[in-house]
Short mmCIF file of C-alpha atoms (C1' of nucleotides) in Angstrom, two decimals:
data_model
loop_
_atom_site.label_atom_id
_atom_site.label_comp_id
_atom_site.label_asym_id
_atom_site.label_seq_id
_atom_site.Cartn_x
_atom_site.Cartn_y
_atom_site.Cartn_z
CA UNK A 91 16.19 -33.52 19.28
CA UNK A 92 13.65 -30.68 18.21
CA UNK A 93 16.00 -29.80 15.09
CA UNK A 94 15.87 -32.88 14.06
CA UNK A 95 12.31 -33.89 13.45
CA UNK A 96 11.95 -30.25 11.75
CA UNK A 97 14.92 -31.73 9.35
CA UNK A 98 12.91 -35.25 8.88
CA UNK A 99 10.09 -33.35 8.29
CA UNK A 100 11.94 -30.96 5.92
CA UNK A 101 13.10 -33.54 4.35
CA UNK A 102 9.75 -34.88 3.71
CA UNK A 103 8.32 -31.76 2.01
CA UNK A 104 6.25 -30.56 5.17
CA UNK A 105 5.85 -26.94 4.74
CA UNK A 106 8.37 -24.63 7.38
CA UNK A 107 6.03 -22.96 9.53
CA UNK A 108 4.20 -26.32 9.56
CA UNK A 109 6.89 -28.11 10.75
CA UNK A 110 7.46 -25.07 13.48
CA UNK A 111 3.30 -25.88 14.08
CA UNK A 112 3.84 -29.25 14.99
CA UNK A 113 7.01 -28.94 16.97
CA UNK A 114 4.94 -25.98 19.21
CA UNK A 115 2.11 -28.90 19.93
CA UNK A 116 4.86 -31.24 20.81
CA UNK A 117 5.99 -28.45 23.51
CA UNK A 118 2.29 -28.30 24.48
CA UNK A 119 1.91 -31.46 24.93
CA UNK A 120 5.18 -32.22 26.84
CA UNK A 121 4.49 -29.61 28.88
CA UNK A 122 0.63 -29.80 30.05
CA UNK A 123 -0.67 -33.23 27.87
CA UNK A 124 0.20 -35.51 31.45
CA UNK A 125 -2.29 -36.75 33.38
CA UNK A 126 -1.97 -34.23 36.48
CA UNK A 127 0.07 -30.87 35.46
CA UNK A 128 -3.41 -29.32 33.72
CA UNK A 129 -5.70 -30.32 36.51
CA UNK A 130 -2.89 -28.95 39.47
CA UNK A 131 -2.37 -25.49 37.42
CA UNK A 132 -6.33 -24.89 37.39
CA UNK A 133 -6.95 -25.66 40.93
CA UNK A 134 -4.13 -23.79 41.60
CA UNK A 135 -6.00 -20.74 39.72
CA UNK A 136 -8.54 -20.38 42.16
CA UNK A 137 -5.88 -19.23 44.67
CA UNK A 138 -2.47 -20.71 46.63
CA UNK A 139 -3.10 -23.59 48.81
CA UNK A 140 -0.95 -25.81 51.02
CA UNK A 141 0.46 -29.26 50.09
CA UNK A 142 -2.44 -31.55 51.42
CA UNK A 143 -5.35 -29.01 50.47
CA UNK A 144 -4.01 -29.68 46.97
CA UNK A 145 -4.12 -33.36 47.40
CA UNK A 146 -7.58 -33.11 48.32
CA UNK A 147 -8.27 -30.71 45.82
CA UNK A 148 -7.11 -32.81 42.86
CA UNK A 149 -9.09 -35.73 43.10
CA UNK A 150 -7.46 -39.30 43.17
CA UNK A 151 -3.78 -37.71 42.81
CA UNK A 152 -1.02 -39.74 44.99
CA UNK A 153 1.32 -37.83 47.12
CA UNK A 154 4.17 -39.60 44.63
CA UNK A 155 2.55 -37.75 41.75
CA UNK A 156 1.39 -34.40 43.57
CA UNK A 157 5.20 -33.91 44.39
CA UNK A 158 6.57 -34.27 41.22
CA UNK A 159 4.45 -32.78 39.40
CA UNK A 160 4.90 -29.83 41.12
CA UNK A 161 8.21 -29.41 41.19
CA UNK A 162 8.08 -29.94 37.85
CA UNK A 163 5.62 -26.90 37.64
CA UNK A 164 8.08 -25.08 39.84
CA UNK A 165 11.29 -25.42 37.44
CA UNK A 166 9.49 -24.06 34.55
CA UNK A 167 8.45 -20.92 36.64
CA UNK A 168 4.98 -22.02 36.95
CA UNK A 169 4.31 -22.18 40.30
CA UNK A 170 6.06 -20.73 43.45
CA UNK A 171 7.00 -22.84 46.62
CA UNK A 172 7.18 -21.30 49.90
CA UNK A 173 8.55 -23.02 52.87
CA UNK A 174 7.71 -21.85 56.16
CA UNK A 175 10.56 -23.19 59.03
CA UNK A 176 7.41 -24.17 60.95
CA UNK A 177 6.83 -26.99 62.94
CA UNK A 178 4.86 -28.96 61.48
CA UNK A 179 6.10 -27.73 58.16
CA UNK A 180 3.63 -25.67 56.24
CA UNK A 181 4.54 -24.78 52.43
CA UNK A 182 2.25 -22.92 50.06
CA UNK A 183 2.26 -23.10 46.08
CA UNK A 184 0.78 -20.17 44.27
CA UNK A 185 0.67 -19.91 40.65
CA UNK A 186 3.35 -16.96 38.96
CA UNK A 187 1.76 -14.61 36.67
CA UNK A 188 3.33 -16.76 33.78
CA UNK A 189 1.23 -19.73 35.52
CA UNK A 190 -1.87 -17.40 35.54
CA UNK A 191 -1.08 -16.91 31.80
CA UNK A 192 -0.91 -20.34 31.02
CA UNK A 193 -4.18 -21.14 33.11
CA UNK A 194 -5.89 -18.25 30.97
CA UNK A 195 -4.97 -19.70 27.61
CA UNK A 196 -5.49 -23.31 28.96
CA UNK A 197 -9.60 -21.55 30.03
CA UNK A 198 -10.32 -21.15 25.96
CA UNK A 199 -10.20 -24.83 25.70
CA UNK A 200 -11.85 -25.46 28.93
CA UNK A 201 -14.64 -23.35 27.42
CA UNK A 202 -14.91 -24.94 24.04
CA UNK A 203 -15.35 -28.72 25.47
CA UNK A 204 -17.75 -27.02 28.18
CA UNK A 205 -19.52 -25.70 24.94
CA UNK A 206 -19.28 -28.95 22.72
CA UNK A 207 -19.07 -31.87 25.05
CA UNK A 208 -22.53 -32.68 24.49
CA UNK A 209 -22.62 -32.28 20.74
CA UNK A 210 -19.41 -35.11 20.91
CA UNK A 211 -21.55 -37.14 23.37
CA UNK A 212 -24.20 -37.04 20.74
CA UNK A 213 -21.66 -37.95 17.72
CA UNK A 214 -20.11 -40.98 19.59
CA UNK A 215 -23.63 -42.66 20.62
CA UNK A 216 -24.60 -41.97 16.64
CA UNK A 217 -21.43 -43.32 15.97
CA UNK A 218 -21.74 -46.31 18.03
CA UNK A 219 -25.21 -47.17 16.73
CA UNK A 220 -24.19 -48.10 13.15
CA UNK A 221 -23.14 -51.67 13.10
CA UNK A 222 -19.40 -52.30 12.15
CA UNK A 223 -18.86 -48.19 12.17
CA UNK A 224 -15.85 -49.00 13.80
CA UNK A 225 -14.12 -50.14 11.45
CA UNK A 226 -12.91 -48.75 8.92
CA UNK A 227 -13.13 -51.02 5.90
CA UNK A 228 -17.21 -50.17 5.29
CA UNK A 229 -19.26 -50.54 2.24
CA UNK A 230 -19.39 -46.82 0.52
CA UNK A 231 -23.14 -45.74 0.03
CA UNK B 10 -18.13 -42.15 36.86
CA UNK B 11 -18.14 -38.45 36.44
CA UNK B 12 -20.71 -38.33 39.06
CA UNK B 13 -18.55 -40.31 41.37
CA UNK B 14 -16.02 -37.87 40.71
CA UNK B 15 -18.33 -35.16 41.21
CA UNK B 16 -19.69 -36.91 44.35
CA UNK B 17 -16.17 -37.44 45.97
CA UNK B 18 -15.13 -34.08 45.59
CA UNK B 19 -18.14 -32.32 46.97
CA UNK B 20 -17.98 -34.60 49.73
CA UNK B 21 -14.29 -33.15 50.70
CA UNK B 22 -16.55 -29.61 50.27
CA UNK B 23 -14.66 -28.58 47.41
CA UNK B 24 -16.81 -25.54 45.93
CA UNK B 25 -19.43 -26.96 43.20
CA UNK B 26 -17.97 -24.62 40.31
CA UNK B 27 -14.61 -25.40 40.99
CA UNK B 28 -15.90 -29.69 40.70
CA UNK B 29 -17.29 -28.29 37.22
CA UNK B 30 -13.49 -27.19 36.10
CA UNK B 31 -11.89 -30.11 37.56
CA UNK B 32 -14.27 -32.30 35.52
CA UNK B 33 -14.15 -30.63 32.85
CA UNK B 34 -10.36 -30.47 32.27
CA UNK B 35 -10.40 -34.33 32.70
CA UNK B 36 -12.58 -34.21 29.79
CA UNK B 37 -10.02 -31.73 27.97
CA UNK B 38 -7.22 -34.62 28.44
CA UNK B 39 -9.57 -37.76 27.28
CA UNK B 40 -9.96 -35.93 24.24
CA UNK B 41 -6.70 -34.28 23.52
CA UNK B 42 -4.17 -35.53 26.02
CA UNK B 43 -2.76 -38.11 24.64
CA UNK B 44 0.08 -38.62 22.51
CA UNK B 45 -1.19 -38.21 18.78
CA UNK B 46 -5.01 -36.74 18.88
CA UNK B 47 -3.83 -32.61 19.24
CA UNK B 48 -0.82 -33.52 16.43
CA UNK B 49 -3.22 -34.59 13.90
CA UNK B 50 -5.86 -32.04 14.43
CA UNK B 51 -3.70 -29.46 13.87
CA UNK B 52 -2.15 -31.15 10.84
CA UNK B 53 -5.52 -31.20 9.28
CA UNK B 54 -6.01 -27.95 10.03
CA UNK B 55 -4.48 -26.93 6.80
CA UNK B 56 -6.35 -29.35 4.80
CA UNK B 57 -7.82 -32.43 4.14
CA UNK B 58 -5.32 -35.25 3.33
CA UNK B 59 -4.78 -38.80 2.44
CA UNK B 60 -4.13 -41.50 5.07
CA UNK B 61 -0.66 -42.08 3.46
CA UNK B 62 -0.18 -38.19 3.36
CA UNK B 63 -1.18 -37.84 6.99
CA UNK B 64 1.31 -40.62 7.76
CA UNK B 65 3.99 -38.43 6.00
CA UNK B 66 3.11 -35.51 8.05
CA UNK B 67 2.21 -36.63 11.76
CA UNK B 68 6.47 -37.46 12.11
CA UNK B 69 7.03 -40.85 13.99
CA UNK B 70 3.21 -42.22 14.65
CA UNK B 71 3.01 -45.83 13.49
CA UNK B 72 0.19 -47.00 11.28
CA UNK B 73 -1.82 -48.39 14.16
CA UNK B 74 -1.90 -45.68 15.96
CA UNK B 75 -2.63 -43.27 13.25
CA UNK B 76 -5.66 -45.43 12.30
CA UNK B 77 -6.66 -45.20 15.62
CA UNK B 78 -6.63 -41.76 16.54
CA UNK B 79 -8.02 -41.16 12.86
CA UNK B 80 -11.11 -43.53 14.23
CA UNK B 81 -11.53 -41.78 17.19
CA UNK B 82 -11.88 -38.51 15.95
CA UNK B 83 -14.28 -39.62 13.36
CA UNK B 84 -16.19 -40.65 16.22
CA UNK B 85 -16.34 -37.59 18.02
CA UNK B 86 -17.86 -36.38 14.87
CA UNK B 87 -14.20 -34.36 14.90
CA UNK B 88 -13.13 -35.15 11.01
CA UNK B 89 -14.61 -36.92 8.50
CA UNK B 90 -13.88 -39.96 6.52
CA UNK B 91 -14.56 -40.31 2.69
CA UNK B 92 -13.61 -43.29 0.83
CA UNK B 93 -13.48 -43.67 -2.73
CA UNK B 94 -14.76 -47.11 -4.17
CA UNK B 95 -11.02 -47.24 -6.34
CA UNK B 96 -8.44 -49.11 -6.96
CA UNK B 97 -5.88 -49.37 -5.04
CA UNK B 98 -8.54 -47.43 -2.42
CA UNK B 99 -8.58 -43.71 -1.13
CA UNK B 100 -9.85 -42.22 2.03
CA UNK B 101 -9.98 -38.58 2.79
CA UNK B 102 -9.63 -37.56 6.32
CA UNK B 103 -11.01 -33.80 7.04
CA UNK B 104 -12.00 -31.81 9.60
CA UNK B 105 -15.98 -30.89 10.62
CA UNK B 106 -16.51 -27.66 11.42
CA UNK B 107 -16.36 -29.19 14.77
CA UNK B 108 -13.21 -30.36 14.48
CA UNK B 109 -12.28 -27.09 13.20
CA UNK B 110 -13.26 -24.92 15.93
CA UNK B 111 -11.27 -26.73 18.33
CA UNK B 112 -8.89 -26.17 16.56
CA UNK B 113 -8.92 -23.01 16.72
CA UNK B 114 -9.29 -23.20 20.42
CA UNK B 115 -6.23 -25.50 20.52
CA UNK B 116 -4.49 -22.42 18.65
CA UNK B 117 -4.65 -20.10 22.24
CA UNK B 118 -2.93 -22.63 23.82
CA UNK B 119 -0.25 -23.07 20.71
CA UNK B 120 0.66 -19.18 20.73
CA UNK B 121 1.02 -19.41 24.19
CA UNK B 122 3.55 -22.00 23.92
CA UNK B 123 4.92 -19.97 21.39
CA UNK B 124 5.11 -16.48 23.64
CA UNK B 125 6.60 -18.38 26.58
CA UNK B 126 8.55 -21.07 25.54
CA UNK B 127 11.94 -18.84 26.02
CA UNK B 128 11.07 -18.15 29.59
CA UNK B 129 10.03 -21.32 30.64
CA UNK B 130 13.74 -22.65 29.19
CA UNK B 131 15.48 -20.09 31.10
CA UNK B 132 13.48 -20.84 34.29
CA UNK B 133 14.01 -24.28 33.76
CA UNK B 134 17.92 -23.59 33.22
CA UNK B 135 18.26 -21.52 36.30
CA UNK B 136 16.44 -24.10 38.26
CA UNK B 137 18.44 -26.27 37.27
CA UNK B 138 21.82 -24.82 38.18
CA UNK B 139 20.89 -24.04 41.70
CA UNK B 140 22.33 -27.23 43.32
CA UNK B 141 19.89 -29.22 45.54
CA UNK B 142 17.20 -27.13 44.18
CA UNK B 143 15.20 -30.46 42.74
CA UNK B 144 14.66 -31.50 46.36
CA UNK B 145 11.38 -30.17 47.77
CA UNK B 146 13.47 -30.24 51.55
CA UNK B 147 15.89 -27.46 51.25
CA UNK B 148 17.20 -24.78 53.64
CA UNK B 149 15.00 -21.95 54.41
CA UNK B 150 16.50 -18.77 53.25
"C1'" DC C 18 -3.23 -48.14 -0.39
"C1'" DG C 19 -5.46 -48.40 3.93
"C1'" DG C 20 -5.97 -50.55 7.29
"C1'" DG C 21 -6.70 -54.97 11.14
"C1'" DA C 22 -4.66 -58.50 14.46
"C1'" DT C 23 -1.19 -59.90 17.42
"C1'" DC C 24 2.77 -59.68 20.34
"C1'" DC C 25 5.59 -57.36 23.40
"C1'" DA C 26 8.51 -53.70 25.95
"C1'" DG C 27 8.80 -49.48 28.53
"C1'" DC C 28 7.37 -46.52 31.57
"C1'" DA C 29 3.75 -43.79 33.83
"C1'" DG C 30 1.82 -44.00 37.82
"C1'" DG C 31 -0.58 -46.40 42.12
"C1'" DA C 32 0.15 -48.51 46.86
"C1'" DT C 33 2.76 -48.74 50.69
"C1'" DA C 34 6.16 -47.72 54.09
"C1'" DC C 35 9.45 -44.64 55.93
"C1'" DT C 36 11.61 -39.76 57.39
"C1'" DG C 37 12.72 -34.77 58.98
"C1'" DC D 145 2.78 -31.94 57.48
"C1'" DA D 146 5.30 -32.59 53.48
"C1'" DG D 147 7.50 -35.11 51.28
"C1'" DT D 148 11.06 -39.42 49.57
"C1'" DA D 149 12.15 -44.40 48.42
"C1'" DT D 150 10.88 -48.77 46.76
"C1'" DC D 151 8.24 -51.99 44.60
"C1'" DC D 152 5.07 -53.47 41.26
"C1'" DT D 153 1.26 -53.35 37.76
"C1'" DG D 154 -1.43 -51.85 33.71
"C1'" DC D 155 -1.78 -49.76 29.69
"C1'" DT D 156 0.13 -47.03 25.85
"C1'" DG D 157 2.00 -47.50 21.90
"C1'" DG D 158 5.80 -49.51 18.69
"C1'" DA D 159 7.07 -53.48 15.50
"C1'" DT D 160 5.62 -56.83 12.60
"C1'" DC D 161 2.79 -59.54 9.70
"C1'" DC D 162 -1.41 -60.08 7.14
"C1'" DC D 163 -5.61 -58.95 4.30
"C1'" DG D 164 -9.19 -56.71 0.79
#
DNA sequence: CGGGATCCAGCAGGATACTG
DNA sequence: CAGTATCCTGCTGGATCCCG
């Protein structure tokens, strides 16, 4: 599957480590680009919590999705699930230190939109302003 | 609807700062998140190119949705658009220096894809072989 | 060549109800 | 409490055709 979009894309001229460039976003993407598996791994940062403190925690998350996204974290080592033979049940996720590491790298771009989000703010109203902006066919000044 | 976010979550007394990181990563996924946005930032990364030439290089996006990531990174003031009053036409697409620092703040997240991407297979393998292990209700050990 | 407009399928994901 | 099972909807995004 991987090898062969590098091949189509060899094929096409793309430069090698370009082609291993794009395939690595791909991974990022697949791996933290859903809707809930970037959001779960930084509240998780903060420190292990239980099942429904996480549901609370990550706002507007359904139990459906909570689950499986975190078994999903789980398989790739991200996160560790402890079961205590309680009753009522109580199970705890932590993050691994390869989760920590991901939630470090995942803090630079955290950072840069907390640094820029209000110079994109300002871009898009600009933007907006200029009539027929949007598209792309506009007269060249 | 930020605020309401905001609102909802201090309301379940989660802590302020962590609201700020929860909000803030939702912002990280509107802008990046989806399917094509991160791929052609990172192709442009290494230059500006053509609309056909991005095309080549982005592997598999459609036309459509090339023109409309393209447009919505112009108007996060992200890359820039140049056309050329020719014929047949000829639009640039390049990144700002905006979109070229996140960029590089994409790139923390790219290496550590690249640093990791063995373990997380082998996790994900193991994981994988233990049987019943992809149901959250197993045996206490 | 560089798009826009339209149509349509697939699947992510929400709501709800049920269980150990 | 911590999930699973089922159903169902909305939206993403692909295919196709058209235009300046």
């Amino acid at each position: 599957m991987t090898s062969s979009l590098g091949a189509e894309l060899a094929q096409r001229g793309v430069a090698p480590n370009c082609v291993r460039t794009i395939e690595l976003v791909r991974d990022v993407l697949a791996r933290v680009g859903d809707k809930w598996t970037l959001l779960t791994i930084t509240v998780l940062a903060s420190g292990p919590l239980r099942f429904t403190a996480l549901h609370e925690q990550v706002a507007g998350i359904s139990q459906r999705m909570l689950s499986q996204t975190l078994r999903g974290l789980t398989r790739d080592g991200l996160v560790t699930r402890t079961a205590y033979p309680h009753v009522p049940p109580r199970v705890e996720y932590a993050l691994t230190p390869l989760g920590r590491s991901l939630s470090e790298a995942v803090d630079g771009l955290v950072c840069w939109v907390r640094d820029h989000q209000r110079d994109i703010a300002r871009n898009r109203d600009e933007f907006d302003q200029v009539p027929a902006a949007n598209t792309a066919t506009r007269p060249c000044p």
